[in-house]
PDB file of N, CA and C in Angstrom:
ATOM      1  N   MET A  31       0.850  -1.175   0.000  1.00 74.00           N
ATOM      2  CA  MET A  31       0.000   0.000   0.000  1.00 74.00           C
ATOM      3  C   MET A  31       0.895   1.237   0.000  1.00 74.00           C
ATOM      4  N   THR A  32       0.551   2.197  -0.849  1.00 82.00           N
ATOM      5  CA  THR A  32       1.362   3.406  -0.940  1.00 82.00           C
ATOM      6  C   THR A  32       0.916   4.417   0.101  1.00 82.00           C
ATOM      7  N   SER A  33       1.828   5.309   0.410  1.00 91.00           N
ATOM      8  CA  SER A  33       1.508   6.342   1.394  1.00 91.00           C
ATOM      9  C   SER A  33       0.603   7.393   0.752  1.00 91.00           C
ATOM     10  N   PRO A  34      -0.127   8.135   1.561  1.00 92.00           N
ATOM     11  CA  PRO A  34      -0.986   9.188   1.015  1.00 92.00           C
ATOM     12  C   PRO A  34      -0.195  10.236   0.231  1.00 92.00           C
ATOM     13  N   PHE A  35       1.027  10.511   0.646  1.00 93.00           N
ATOM     14  CA  PHE A  35       1.833  11.507  -0.058  1.00 93.00           C
ATOM     15  C   PHE A  35       2.213  11.014  -1.447  1.00 93.00           C
ATOM     16  N   THR A  36       2.540   9.735  -1.563  1.00 94.00           N
ATOM     17  CA  THR A  36       2.860   9.162  -2.870  1.00 94.00           C
ATOM     18  C   THR A  36       1.630   9.189  -3.766  1.00 94.00           C
ATOM     19  N   TYR A  37       0.498   8.854  -3.194  1.00 94.00           N
ATOM     20  CA  TYR A  37      -0.750   8.881  -3.947  1.00 94.00           C
ATOM     21  C   TYR A  37      -1.035  10.287  -4.480  1.00 94.00           C
ATOM     22  N   LEU A  38      -0.907  11.286  -3.625  1.00 94.00           N
ATOM     23  CA  LEU A  38      -1.159  12.665  -4.048  1.00 94.00           C
ATOM     24  C   LEU A  38      -0.159  13.116  -5.101  1.00 94.00           C
ATOM     25  N   LYS A  39       1.068  12.641  -5.026  1.00 95.00           N
ATOM     26  CA  LYS A  39       2.068  12.959  -6.042  1.00 95.00           C
ATOM     27  C   LYS A  39       1.637  12.392  -7.394  1.00 95.00           C
ATOM     28  N   HIS A  40       1.133  11.175  -7.393  1.00 95.00           N
ATOM     29  CA  HIS A  40       0.670  10.555  -8.634  1.00 95.00           C
ATOM     30  C   HIS A  40      -0.559  11.275  -9.186  1.00 95.00           C
ATOM     31  N   VAL A  41      -1.438  11.687  -8.294  1.00 94.00           N
ATOM     32  CA  VAL A  41      -2.617  12.434  -8.724  1.00 94.00           C
ATOM     33  C   VAL A  41      -2.195  13.731  -9.394  1.00 94.00           C
ATOM     34  N   ARG A  42      -1.238  14.415  -8.805  1.00 94.00           N
ATOM     35  CA  ARG A  42      -0.755  15.673  -9.375  1.00 94.00           C
ATOM     36  C   ARG A  42      -0.135  15.440 -10.750  1.00 94.00           C
ATOM     37  N   GLU A  43       0.620  14.352 -10.908  1.00 95.00           N
ATOM     38  CA  GLU A  43       1.206  14.024 -12.207  1.00 95.00           C
ATOM     39  C   GLU A  43       0.120  13.744 -13.245  1.00 95.00           C
ATOM     40  N   GLU A  44      -0.935  13.059 -12.839  1.00 94.00           N
ATOM     41  CA  GLU A  44      -2.018  12.752 -13.772  1.00 94.00           C
ATOM     42  C   GLU A  44      -2.758  14.016 -14.205  1.00 94.00           C
ATOM     43  N   PHE A  45      -2.875  14.982 -13.313  1.00 92.00           N
ATOM     44  CA  PHE A  45      -3.548  16.229 -13.665  1.00 92.00           C
ATOM     45  C   PHE A  45      -2.824  16.969 -14.780  1.00 92.00           C
ATOM     46  N   THR A  46      -1.529  16.762 -14.919  1.00 92.00           N
ATOM     47  CA  THR A  46      -0.802  17.425 -16.004  1.00 92.00           C
ATOM     48  C   THR A  46      -1.148  16.822 -17.359  1.00 92.00           C
ATOM     49  N   HIS A  47      -1.720  15.616 -17.384  1.00 94.00           N
ATOM     50  CA  HIS A  47      -2.072  14.964 -18.646  1.00 94.00           C
ATOM     51  C   HIS A  47      -3.478  15.311 -19.125  1.00 94.00           C
ATOM     52  N   ILE A  48      -4.247  15.983 -18.295  1.00 94.00           N
ATOM     53  CA  ILE A  48      -5.623  16.315 -18.652  1.00 94.00           C
ATOM     54  C   ILE A  48      -5.622  17.402 -19.717  1.00 94.00           C
ATOM     55  N   VAL A  49      -6.432  17.192 -20.751  1.00 94.00           N
ATOM     56  CA  VAL A  49      -6.607  18.208 -21.791  1.00 94.00           C
ATOM     57  C   VAL A  49      -7.969  18.854 -21.536  1.00 94.00           C
ATOM     58  N   TRP A  50      -7.945  20.062 -21.019  1.00 92.00           N
ATOM     59  CA  TRP A  50      -9.178  20.758 -20.689  1.00 92.00           C
ATOM     60  C   TRP A  50      -9.760  21.392 -21.942  1.00 92.00           C
ATOM     61  N   PRO A  51     -11.086  21.424 -22.079  1.00 95.00           N
ATOM     62  CA  PRO A  51     -11.697  22.057 -23.250  1.00 95.00           C
ATOM     63  C   PRO A  51     -11.544  23.574 -23.178  1.00 95.00           C
ATOM     64  N   SER A  52     -11.606  24.180 -24.350  1.00 97.00           N
ATOM     65  CA  SER A  52     -11.556  25.641 -24.375  1.00 97.00           C
ATOM     66  C   SER A  52     -12.858  26.180 -23.777  1.00 97.00           C
ATOM     67  N   SER A  53     -12.844  27.442 -23.417  1.00 97.00           N
ATOM     68  CA  SER A  53     -14.052  28.018 -22.819  1.00 97.00           C
ATOM     69  C   SER A  53     -15.192  28.040 -23.831  1.00 97.00           C
ATOM     70  N   ARG A  54     -14.858  28.216 -25.102  1.00 98.00           N
ATOM     71  CA  ARG A  54     -15.890  28.219 -26.148  1.00 98.00           C
ATOM     72  C   ARG A  54     -16.540  26.835 -26.263  1.00 98.00           C
ATOM     73  N   THR A  55     -15.721  25.790 -26.230  1.00 98.00           N
ATOM     74  CA  THR A  55     -16.243  24.427 -26.303  1.00 98.00           C
ATOM     75  C   THR A  55     -17.087  24.110 -25.071  1.00 98.00           C
ATOM     76  N   ALA A  56     -16.606  24.488 -23.903  1.00 98.00           N
ATOM     77  CA  ALA A  56     -17.353  24.233 -22.669  1.00 98.00           C
ATOM     78  C   ALA A  56     -18.693  24.967 -22.689  1.00 98.00           C
ATOM     79  N   LEU A  57     -18.700  26.204 -23.159  1.00 98.00           N
ATOM     80  CA  LEU A  57     -19.940  26.967 -23.248  1.00 98.00           C
ATOM     81  C   LEU A  57     -20.898  26.314 -24.235  1.00 98.00           C
ATOM     82  N   GLY A  58     -20.380  25.882 -25.376  1.00 98.00           N
ATOM     83  CA  GLY A  58     -21.225  25.220 -26.369  1.00 98.00           C
ATOM     84  C   GLY A  58     -21.865  23.960 -25.824  1.00 98.00           C
ATOM     85  N   HIS A  59     -21.077  23.142 -25.144  1.00 98.00           N
ATOM     86  CA  HIS A  59     -21.616  21.908 -24.573  1.00 98.00           C
ATOM     87  C   HIS A  59     -22.619  22.209 -23.463  1.00 98.00           C
ATOM     88  N   THR A  60     -22.355  23.242 -22.679  1.00 98.00           N
ATOM     89  CA  THR A  60     -23.279  23.631 -21.616  1.00 98.00           C
ATOM     90  C   THR A  60     -24.621  24.066 -22.197  1.00 98.00           C
ATOM     91  N   LEU A  61     -24.582  24.849 -23.266  1.00 99.00           N
ATOM     92  CA  LEU A  61     -25.823  25.309 -23.896  1.00 99.00           C
ATOM     93  C   LEU A  61     -26.605  24.142 -24.490  1.00 99.00           C
ATOM     94  N   ILE A  62     -25.900  23.174 -25.064  1.00 99.00           N
ATOM     95  CA  ILE A  62     -26.572  21.987 -25.604  1.00 99.00           C
ATOM     96  C   ILE A  62     -27.279  21.228 -24.486  1.00 99.00           C
ATOM     97  N   VAL A  63     -26.598  21.046 -23.366  1.00 99.00           N
ATOM     98  CA  VAL A  63     -27.194  20.327 -22.234  1.00 99.00           C
ATOM     99  C   VAL A  63     -28.415  21.075 -21.708  1.00 99.00           C
ATOM    100  N   ILE A  64     -28.326  22.392 -21.586  1.00 99.00           N
ATOM    101  CA  ILE A  64     -29.462  23.188 -21.105  1.00 99.00           C
ATOM    102  C   ILE A  64     -30.635  23.073 -22.068  1.00 99.00           C
ATOM    103  N   PHE A  65     -30.363  23.165 -23.373  1.00 99.00           N
ATOM    104  CA  PHE A  65     -31.418  23.067 -24.385  1.00 99.00           C
ATOM    105  C   PHE A  65     -32.109  21.705 -24.317  1.00 99.00           C
ATOM    106  N   ILE A  66     -31.328  20.639 -24.235  1.00 99.00           N
ATOM    107  CA  ILE A  66     -31.906  19.294 -24.172  1.00 99.00           C
ATOM    108  C   ILE A  66     -32.715  19.118 -22.891  1.00 99.00           C
ATOM    109  N   ALA A  67     -32.222  19.640 -21.769  1.00 99.00           N
ATOM    110  CA  ALA A  67     -32.953  19.529 -20.502  1.00 99.00           C
ATOM    111  C   ALA A  67     -34.293  20.257 -20.579  1.00 99.00           C
ATOM    112  N   ILE A  68     -34.303  21.442 -21.183  1.00 99.00           N
ATOM    113  CA  ILE A  68     -35.555  22.194 -21.333  1.00 99.00           C
ATOM    114  C   ILE A  68     -36.509  21.456 -22.261  1.00 99.00           C
ATOM    115  N   ALA A  69     -35.988  20.915 -23.370  1.00 99.00           N
ATOM    116  CA  ALA A  69     -36.829  20.180 -24.314  1.00 99.00           C
ATOM    117  C   ALA A  69     -37.448  18.955 -23.651  1.00 99.00           C
ATOM    118  N   ILE A  70     -36.677  18.227 -22.878  1.00 99.00           N
ATOM    119  CA  ILE A  70     -37.208  17.043 -22.191  1.00 99.00           C
ATOM    120  C   ILE A  70     -38.241  17.453 -21.144  1.00 99.00           C
ATOM    121  N   ALA A  71     -37.999  18.550 -20.432  1.00 99.00           N
ATOM    122  CA  ALA A  71     -38.959  19.028 -19.433  1.00 99.00           C
ATOM    123  C   ALA A  71     -40.284  19.400 -20.095  1.00 99.00           C
ATOM    124  N   ILE A  72     -40.218  20.056 -21.245  1.00 99.00           N
ATOM    125  CA  ILE A  72     -41.439  20.416 -21.976  1.00 99.00           C
ATOM    126  C   ILE A  72     -42.161  19.158 -22.442  1.00 99.00           C
ATOM    127  N   LEU A  73     -41.422  18.200 -22.975  1.00 99.00           N
ATOM    128  CA  LEU A  73     -42.019  16.950 -23.438  1.00 99.00           C
ATOM    129  C   LEU A  73     -42.701  16.207 -22.292  1.00 99.00           C
ATOM    130  N   VAL A  74     -42.032  16.096 -21.165  1.00 99.00           N
ATOM    131  CA  VAL A  74     -42.617  15.404 -20.011  1.00 99.00           C
ATOM    132  C   VAL A  74     -43.851  16.159 -19.516  1.00 99.00           C
ATOM    133  N   GLY A  75     -43.792  17.482 -19.508  1.00 99.00           N
ATOM    134  CA  GLY A  75     -44.950  18.273 -19.093  1.00 99.00           C
ATOM    135  C   GLY A  75     -46.138  18.071 -20.014  1.00 99.00           C
ATOM    136  N   LEU A  76     -45.886  18.039 -21.327  1.00 99.00           N
ATOM    137  CA  LEU A  76     -46.973  17.806 -22.282  1.00 99.00           C
ATOM    138  C   LEU A  76     -47.561  16.406 -22.130  1.00 99.00           C
ATOM    139  N   LEU A  77     -46.700  15.417 -21.964  1.00 98.00           N
ATOM    140  CA  LEU A  77     -47.195  14.055 -21.766  1.00 98.00           C
ATOM    141  C   LEU A  77     -48.015  13.949 -20.484  1.00 98.00           C
ATOM    142  N   ASP A  78     -47.572  14.596 -19.427  1.00 98.00           N
ATOM    143  CA  ASP A  78     -48.317  14.598 -18.171  1.00 98.00           C
ATOM    144  C   ASP A  78     -49.690  15.232 -18.366  1.00 98.00           C
ATOM    145  N   TYR A  79     -49.718  16.342 -19.080  1.00 98.00           N
ATOM    146  CA  TYR A  79     -50.984  17.029 -19.343  1.00 98.00           C
ATOM    147  C   TYR A  79     -51.927  16.140 -20.150  1.00 98.00           C
ATOM    148  N   LEU A  80     -51.392  15.501 -21.206  1.00 98.00           N
ATOM    149  CA  LEU A  80     -52.224  14.635 -22.040  1.00 98.00           C
ATOM    150  C   LEU A  80     -52.731  13.421 -21.263  1.00 98.00           C
ATOM    151  N   PHE A  81     -51.871  12.791 -20.481  1.00 97.00           N
ATOM    152  CA  PHE A  81     -52.308  11.645 -19.686  1.00 97.00           C
ATOM    153  C   PHE A  81     -53.350  12.063 -18.656  1.00 97.00           C
ATOM    154  N   THR A  82     -53.215  13.245 -18.101  1.00 96.00           N
ATOM    155  CA  THR A  82     -54.203  13.749 -17.145  1.00 96.00           C
ATOM    156  C   THR A  82     -55.555  13.931 -17.825  1.00 96.00           C
ATOM    157  N   LEU A  83     -55.550  14.479 -19.041  1.00 96.00           N
ATOM    158  CA  LEU A  83     -56.803  14.640 -19.780  1.00 96.00           C
ATOM    159  C   LEU A  83     -57.451  13.293 -20.070  1.00 96.00           C
ATOM    160  N   VAL A  84     -56.655  12.341 -20.528  1.00 96.00           N
ATOM    161  CA  VAL A  84     -57.189  11.019 -20.866  1.00 96.00           C
ATOM    162  C   VAL A  84     -57.754  10.333 -19.627  1.00 96.00           C
ATOM    163  N   VAL A  85     -57.014  10.358 -18.538  1.00 96.00           N
ATOM    164  CA  VAL A  85     -57.475   9.694 -17.317  1.00 96.00           C
ATOM    165  C   VAL A  85     -58.731  10.370 -16.783  1.00 96.00           C
ATOM    166  N   SER A  86     -58.800  11.687 -16.850  1.00 94.00           N
ATOM    167  CA  SER A  86     -59.993  12.375 -16.349  1.00 94.00           C
ATOM    168  C   SER A  86     -61.207  12.071 -17.226  1.00 94.00           C
ATOM    169  N   GLN A  87     -61.015  11.876 -18.525  1.00 93.00           N
ATOM    170  CA  GLN A  87     -62.125  11.510 -19.409  1.00 93.00           C
ATOM    171  C   GLN A  87     -62.581  10.077 -19.143  1.00 93.00           C
ATOM    172  N   VAL A  88     -61.616   9.186 -18.948  1.00 93.00           N
ATOM    173  CA  VAL A  88     -61.952   7.784 -18.692  1.00 93.00           C
ATOM    174  C   VAL A  88     -62.626   7.639 -17.328  1.00 93.00           C
ATOM    175  N   ALA A  89     -62.137   8.362 -16.347  1.00 91.00           N
ATOM    176  CA  ALA A  89     -62.681   8.260 -14.991  1.00 91.00           C
ATOM    177  C   ALA A  89     -63.981   9.046 -14.842  1.00 91.00           C
ATOM    178  N   GLY A  90     -64.305   9.857 -15.843  1.00 83.00           N
ATOM    179  CA  GLY A  90     -65.555  10.606 -15.790  1.00 83.00           C
ATOM    180  C   GLY A  90     -65.493  11.829 -14.908  1.00 83.00           C
ATOM    181  N   GLY A  91     -64.280  12.321 -14.685  1.00 64.00           N
ATOM    182  CA  GLY A  91     -64.138  13.450 -13.780  1.00 64.00           C
ATOM    183  C   GLY A  91     -63.902  14.696 -14.510  1.00 64.00           C
TER     184      GLY A  91
END
């Protein structure tokens, strides 16, 4: 088992190998995720509304 200091040294070395995205790429991906989340929320809301209408018609309420 390695010591915590050795482990942290290896972690620091691995961080130098990370290729971080540019701010433009990160912003683009963030906007895509937000757009998809909003689209799914709208879809789920519409489906909920439609199922509520159908169930209320079937139940006679």
